[in-house]
PDB file of C-alpha atoms in Angstrom:
ATOM      1  CA  UNK A 778     -17.199 -19.298   2.333  1.00 91.00           C
ATOM      2  CA  UNK A 779     -14.551 -19.214   4.699  1.00 94.00           C
ATOM      3  CA  UNK A 780     -14.573 -16.333   6.876  1.00 98.00           C
ATOM      4  CA  UNK A 781     -11.812 -14.139   8.548  1.00 98.00           C
ATOM      5  CA  UNK A 782     -11.744 -12.127  11.445  1.00 97.00           C
ATOM      6  CA  UNK A 783      -7.850 -11.635  12.352  1.00 97.00           C
ATOM      7  CA  UNK A 784      -4.829 -10.676  10.692  1.00 97.00           C
ATOM      8  CA  UNK A 785      -1.383 -10.646  11.303  1.00 96.00           C
ATOM      9  CA  UNK A 786       1.493  -8.578   9.731  1.00 94.00           C
ATOM     10  CA  UNK A 787       3.303 -11.758   8.922  1.00 94.00           C
ATOM     11  CA  UNK A 788       2.930 -15.692   8.246  1.00 94.00           C
ATOM     12  CA  UNK A 789       3.543 -18.011  11.035  1.00 93.00           C
ATOM     13  CA  UNK A 790       3.503 -21.371   8.612  1.00 91.00           C
ATOM     14  CA  UNK A 791       2.964 -22.155   5.119  1.00 96.00           C
ATOM     15  CA  UNK A 792       0.031 -20.185   3.876  1.00 98.00           C
ATOM     16  CA  UNK A 793      -3.058 -22.232   2.406  1.00 97.00           C
ATOM     17  CA  UNK A 794      -3.460 -20.231  -0.189  1.00 98.00           C
ATOM     18  CA  UNK A 795      -2.855 -15.758  -0.965  1.00 98.00           C
ATOM     19  CA  UNK A 796      -4.319 -13.116  -2.479  1.00 98.00           C
ATOM     20  CA  UNK A 797      -3.054 -10.184  -4.259  1.00 98.00           C
ATOM     21  CA  UNK A 798      -4.345  -6.857  -3.871  1.00 98.00           C
ATOM     22  CA  UNK A 799      -3.645  -3.314  -5.083  1.00 97.00           C
ATOM     23  CA  UNK A 800      -2.404  -0.708  -2.307  1.00 97.00           C
ATOM     24  CA  UNK A 801      -5.877   0.514  -2.197  1.00 96.00           C
ATOM     25  CA  UNK A 802      -7.285  -2.521  -1.817  1.00 97.00           C
ATOM     26  CA  UNK A 803      -5.337  -3.828   0.905  1.00 96.00           C
ATOM     27  CA  UNK A 804      -6.936  -1.024   3.016  1.00 95.00           C
ATOM     28  CA  UNK A 805     -10.419  -2.996   4.260  1.00 96.00           C
ATOM     29  CA  UNK A 806     -12.632  -3.856   7.107  1.00 97.00           C
ATOM     30  CA  UNK A 807     -15.288  -6.186   5.159  1.00 98.00           C
ATOM     31  CA  UNK A 808     -15.288  -7.560   1.941  1.00 98.00           C
ATOM     32  CA  UNK A 809     -15.334 -10.738  -0.370  1.00 98.00           C
ATOM     33  CA  UNK A 810     -11.947 -11.574  -1.787  1.00 98.00           C
ATOM     34  CA  UNK A 811     -11.185 -14.087  -4.590  1.00 98.00           C
ATOM     35  CA  UNK A 812      -8.075 -16.205  -3.626  1.00 98.00           C
ATOM     36  CA  UNK A 813      -5.397 -17.281  -5.870  1.00 98.00           C
ATOM     37  CA  UNK A 814      -7.367 -20.824  -5.873  1.00 98.00           C
ATOM     38  CA  UNK A 815     -10.566 -19.064  -7.135  1.00 97.00           C
ATOM     39  CA  UNK A 816     -12.201 -20.010  -3.076  1.00 97.00           C
ATOM     40  CA  UNK A 817     -14.098 -16.598  -2.004  1.00 98.00           C
ATOM     41  CA  UNK A 818     -12.779 -15.547   1.635  1.00 98.00           C
ATOM     42  CA  UNK A 819     -15.281 -13.124   3.654  1.00 98.00           C
ATOM     43  CA  UNK A 820     -12.725 -10.642   5.129  1.00 98.00           C
ATOM     44  CA  UNK A 821     -14.832  -9.340   8.130  1.00 98.00           C
ATOM     45  CA  UNK A 822     -12.118  -7.567  10.825  1.00 98.00           C
ATOM     46  CA  UNK A 823     -13.044  -5.578  13.652  1.00 96.00           C
ATOM     47  CA  UNK A 824     -11.698  -2.276  12.216  1.00 96.00           C
ATOM     48  CA  UNK A 825     -10.500  -1.184   8.981  1.00 95.00           C
ATOM     49  CA  UNK A 826      -7.131  -2.454   8.467  1.00 95.00           C
ATOM     50  CA  UNK A 827      -4.067  -1.625   6.482  1.00 93.00           C
ATOM     51  CA  UNK A 828      -2.641  -5.424   5.002  1.00 96.00           C
ATOM     52  CA  UNK A 829       0.979  -5.371   4.466  1.00 94.00           C
ATOM     53  CA  UNK A 830       2.791  -7.367   2.050  1.00 95.00           C
ATOM     54  CA  UNK A 831       3.368 -10.673   3.453  1.00 96.00           C
ATOM     55  CA  UNK A 832       0.823 -10.509   6.276  1.00 97.00           C
ATOM     56  CA  UNK A 833      -1.745 -13.314   6.797  1.00 98.00           C
ATOM     57  CA  UNK A 834      -5.650 -13.112   7.141  1.00 98.00           C
ATOM     58  CA  UNK A 835      -6.367 -15.901  10.009  1.00 98.00           C
ATOM     59  CA  UNK A 836      -9.681 -17.914   8.738  1.00 97.00           C
ATOM     60  CA  UNK A 837     -12.147 -19.113  11.141  1.00 97.00           C
ATOM     61  CA  UNK A 838     -10.274 -22.754  11.028  1.00 95.00           C
ATOM     62  CA  UNK A 839      -6.612 -21.394  11.533  1.00 96.00           C
ATOM     63  CA  UNK A 840      -5.582 -21.764   7.911  1.00 97.00           C
ATOM     64  CA  UNK A 841      -3.497 -18.504   6.949  1.00 98.00           C
ATOM     65  CA  UNK A 842      -3.978 -16.360   3.586  1.00 98.00           C
ATOM     66  CA  UNK A 843      -1.231 -14.758   2.796  1.00 98.00           C
ATOM     67  CA  UNK A 844      -1.553 -11.263   1.432  1.00 98.00           C
ATOM     68  CA  UNK A 845       0.427 -10.202  -1.376  1.00 98.00           C
ATOM     69  CA  UNK A 846       1.296  -6.877  -3.235  1.00 97.00           C
ATOM     70  CA  UNK A 847      -0.107  -6.614  -6.663  1.00 98.00           C
ATOM     71  CA  UNK A 848       1.164  -5.208  -9.394  1.00 98.00           C
ATOM     72  CA  UNK A 849      -0.541  -1.916 -10.180  1.00 98.00           C
ATOM     73  CA  UNK A 850       0.449   1.435 -12.391  1.00 98.00           C
ATOM     74  CA  UNK A 851       3.144   3.433 -10.713  1.00 98.00           C
ATOM     75  CA  UNK A 852       5.786   6.567 -11.509  1.00 98.00           C
ATOM     76  CA  UNK A 853       9.418   5.115 -10.792  1.00 98.00           C
ATOM     77  CA  UNK A 854      11.001   8.685  -9.778  1.00 98.00           C
ATOM     78  CA  UNK A 855      14.740   9.123 -10.085  1.00 98.00           C
ATOM     79  CA  UNK A 856      17.253  12.147  -9.585  1.00 97.00           C
ATOM     80  CA  UNK A 857      20.541  13.689  -8.414  1.00 94.00           C
ATOM     81  CA  UNK A 858      19.044  14.720  -5.299  1.00 94.00           C
ATOM     82  CA  UNK A 859      16.543  11.608  -4.025  1.00 96.00           C
ATOM     83  CA  UNK A 860      16.479  12.702  -0.412  1.00 95.00           C
ATOM     84  CA  UNK A 861      15.435  16.165  -1.967  1.00 97.00           C
ATOM     85  CA  UNK A 862      12.687  14.649  -3.917  1.00 97.00           C
ATOM     86  CA  UNK A 863      11.639  12.445  -1.375  1.00 96.00           C
ATOM     87  CA  UNK A 864      11.177  15.607   0.864  1.00 96.00           C
ATOM     88  CA  UNK A 865       8.671  17.169  -1.764  1.00 97.00           C
ATOM     89  CA  UNK A 866       6.807  13.820  -2.092  1.00 96.00           C
ATOM     90  CA  UNK A 867       6.492  13.503   1.738  1.00 94.00           C
ATOM     91  CA  UNK A 868       5.402  17.025   2.264  1.00 95.00           C
ATOM     92  CA  UNK A 869       2.728  16.235   0.232  1.00 94.00           C
ATOM     93  CA  UNK A 870       1.632  13.330   2.117  1.00 93.00           C
ATOM     94  CA  UNK A 871       1.833  10.950  -0.861  1.00 95.00           C
ATOM     95  CA  UNK A 872       2.644   7.337  -0.327  1.00 95.00           C
ATOM     96  CA  UNK A 873       5.813   6.492  -1.282  1.00 97.00           C
ATOM     97  CA  UNK A 874       8.231   3.306  -1.692  1.00 97.00           C
ATOM     98  CA  UNK A 875      11.715   4.178  -0.698  1.00 96.00           C
ATOM     99  CA  UNK A 876      14.537   2.224  -2.170  1.00 97.00           C
ATOM    100  CA  UNK A 877      18.306   3.171  -2.556  1.00 96.00           C
ATOM    101  CA  UNK A 878      18.353   4.389  -6.349  1.00 97.00           C
ATOM    102  CA  UNK A 879      14.941   5.603  -6.975  1.00 98.00           C
ATOM    103  CA  UNK A 880      11.158   6.038  -5.484  1.00 98.00           C
ATOM    104  CA  UNK A 881       7.748   4.548  -6.583  1.00 98.00           C
ATOM    105  CA  UNK A 882       4.626   6.333  -6.149  1.00 98.00           C
ATOM    106  CA  UNK A 883       1.173   5.790  -7.399  1.00 97.00           C
ATOM    107  CA  UNK A 884       0.561   7.536 -10.935  1.00 98.00           C
ATOM    108  CA  UNK A 885      -0.533  10.981 -10.647  1.00 97.00           C
ATOM    109  CA  UNK A 886      -0.009  13.435 -13.535  1.00 97.00           C
ATOM    110  CA  UNK A 887       0.101  16.623 -10.726  1.00 96.00           C
ATOM    111  CA  UNK A 888       2.863  15.139  -8.810  1.00 97.00           C
ATOM    112  CA  UNK A 889       4.388  13.784 -11.776  1.00 97.00           C
ATOM    113  CA  UNK A 890       4.608  17.857 -13.402  1.00 97.00           C
ATOM    114  CA  UNK A 891       5.928  18.838  -9.758  1.00 97.00           C
ATOM    115  CA  UNK A 892       8.406  16.375  -9.890  1.00 98.00           C
ATOM    116  CA  UNK A 893      10.033  17.471 -13.186  1.00 97.00           C
ATOM    117  CA  UNK A 894      10.021  20.997 -12.275  1.00 97.00           C
ATOM    118  CA  UNK A 895      12.100  20.117  -9.390  1.00 96.00           C
ATOM    119  CA  UNK A 896      14.525  18.190 -11.257  1.00 96.00           C
ATOM    120  CA  UNK A 897      13.241  14.713 -11.119  1.00 98.00           C
ATOM    121  CA  UNK A 898      12.431  12.183 -14.083  1.00 98.00           C
ATOM    122  CA  UNK A 899       9.618   9.868 -13.914  1.00 98.00           C
ATOM    123  CA  UNK A 900       8.777   6.775 -15.720  1.00 98.00           C
ATOM    124  CA  UNK A 901       5.461   4.902 -15.831  1.00 98.00           C
ATOM    125  CA  UNK A 902       6.170   1.028 -14.538  1.00 98.00           C
ATOM    126  CA  UNK A 903       3.734  -1.308 -13.799  1.00 98.00           C
ATOM    127  CA  UNK A 904       5.062  -3.156 -10.247  1.00 98.00           C
ATOM    128  CA  UNK A 905       3.733  -4.573  -6.315  1.00 98.00           C
ATOM    129  CA  UNK A 906       3.831  -1.183  -4.466  1.00 97.00           C
ATOM    130  CA  UNK A 907       4.858  -0.960  -0.753  1.00 95.00           C
ATOM    131  CA  UNK A 908       5.046   1.946   0.273  1.00 95.00           C
ATOM    132  CA  UNK A 909       6.497   2.900   3.274  1.00 90.00           C
ATOM    133  CA  UNK A 910       4.416   2.949   6.845  1.00 78.00           C
ATOM    134  CA  UNK A 911       3.291   5.928   8.597  1.00 64.00           C
ATOM    135  CA  UNK A 912       5.448   7.895  11.226  1.00 57.00           C
ATOM    136  CA  UNK A 913       6.183   5.349  13.479  1.00 47.00           C
ATOM    137  CA  UNK A 914       6.495   2.419  11.282  1.00 48.00           C
ATOM    138  CA  UNK A 915       3.091   1.380  10.674  1.00 51.00           C
ATOM    139  CA  UNK A 916      -0.339   2.217   9.134  1.00 54.00           C
ATOM    140  CA  UNK A 917      -0.795   4.495   6.439  1.00 54.00           C
ATOM    141  CA  UNK A 918       0.241   8.230   5.076  1.00 50.00           C
ATOM    142  CA  UNK A 919      -2.643   9.660   3.814  1.00 47.00           C
ATOM    143  CA  UNK A 920      -3.688  12.841   1.892  1.00 43.00           C
ATOM    144  CA  UNK A 921      -3.802  15.904   4.016  1.00 37.00           C
ATOM    145  CA  UNK A 922      -7.836  16.152   3.557  1.00 38.00           C
ATOM    146  CA  UNK A 923      -9.141  15.090   6.959  1.00 36.00           C
ATOM    147  CA  UNK A 924     -12.438  17.064   6.831  1.00 38.00           C
ATOM    148  CA  UNK A 925     -11.534  19.877   9.193  1.00 36.00           C
ATOM    149  CA  UNK A 926     -10.116  23.442   8.862  1.00 40.00           C
ATOM    150  CA  UNK A 927      -7.141  24.475  10.341  1.00 35.00           C
ATOM    151  CA  UNK A 928      -8.018  27.710  10.614  1.00 41.00           C
TER     152      UNK A 928
END
């Protein structure tokens, strides 16, 4: 079985193969993945890493395996005040893909209900999910629960 111990956020050459992963599955440290060709790859990174769409896992023999965002169930969010809607989504630390005319978030009935109450429209879609990175343009946005109190 091939092993990848290095990750780059972009490819440098024509990839030898690719793997399609959901947003949640693109957050890993050690895991066996099945590539598009059917080959298995052991990913054994030094730390838990958020893999980006278009990134590359580098095998021990220097082959690049391209990471692609898999299609997954999402909510398409639209409305007249998209910037205001985006603020409410961000205020809940919810990963969000921001486009000119719509927002995409993971399906969540609680979020859908909140969004309808502020005038947004939602529609269930199945598409690749590539949300914005963290505060400085990389990393992940996580829910607010981080195992400690603010009191």
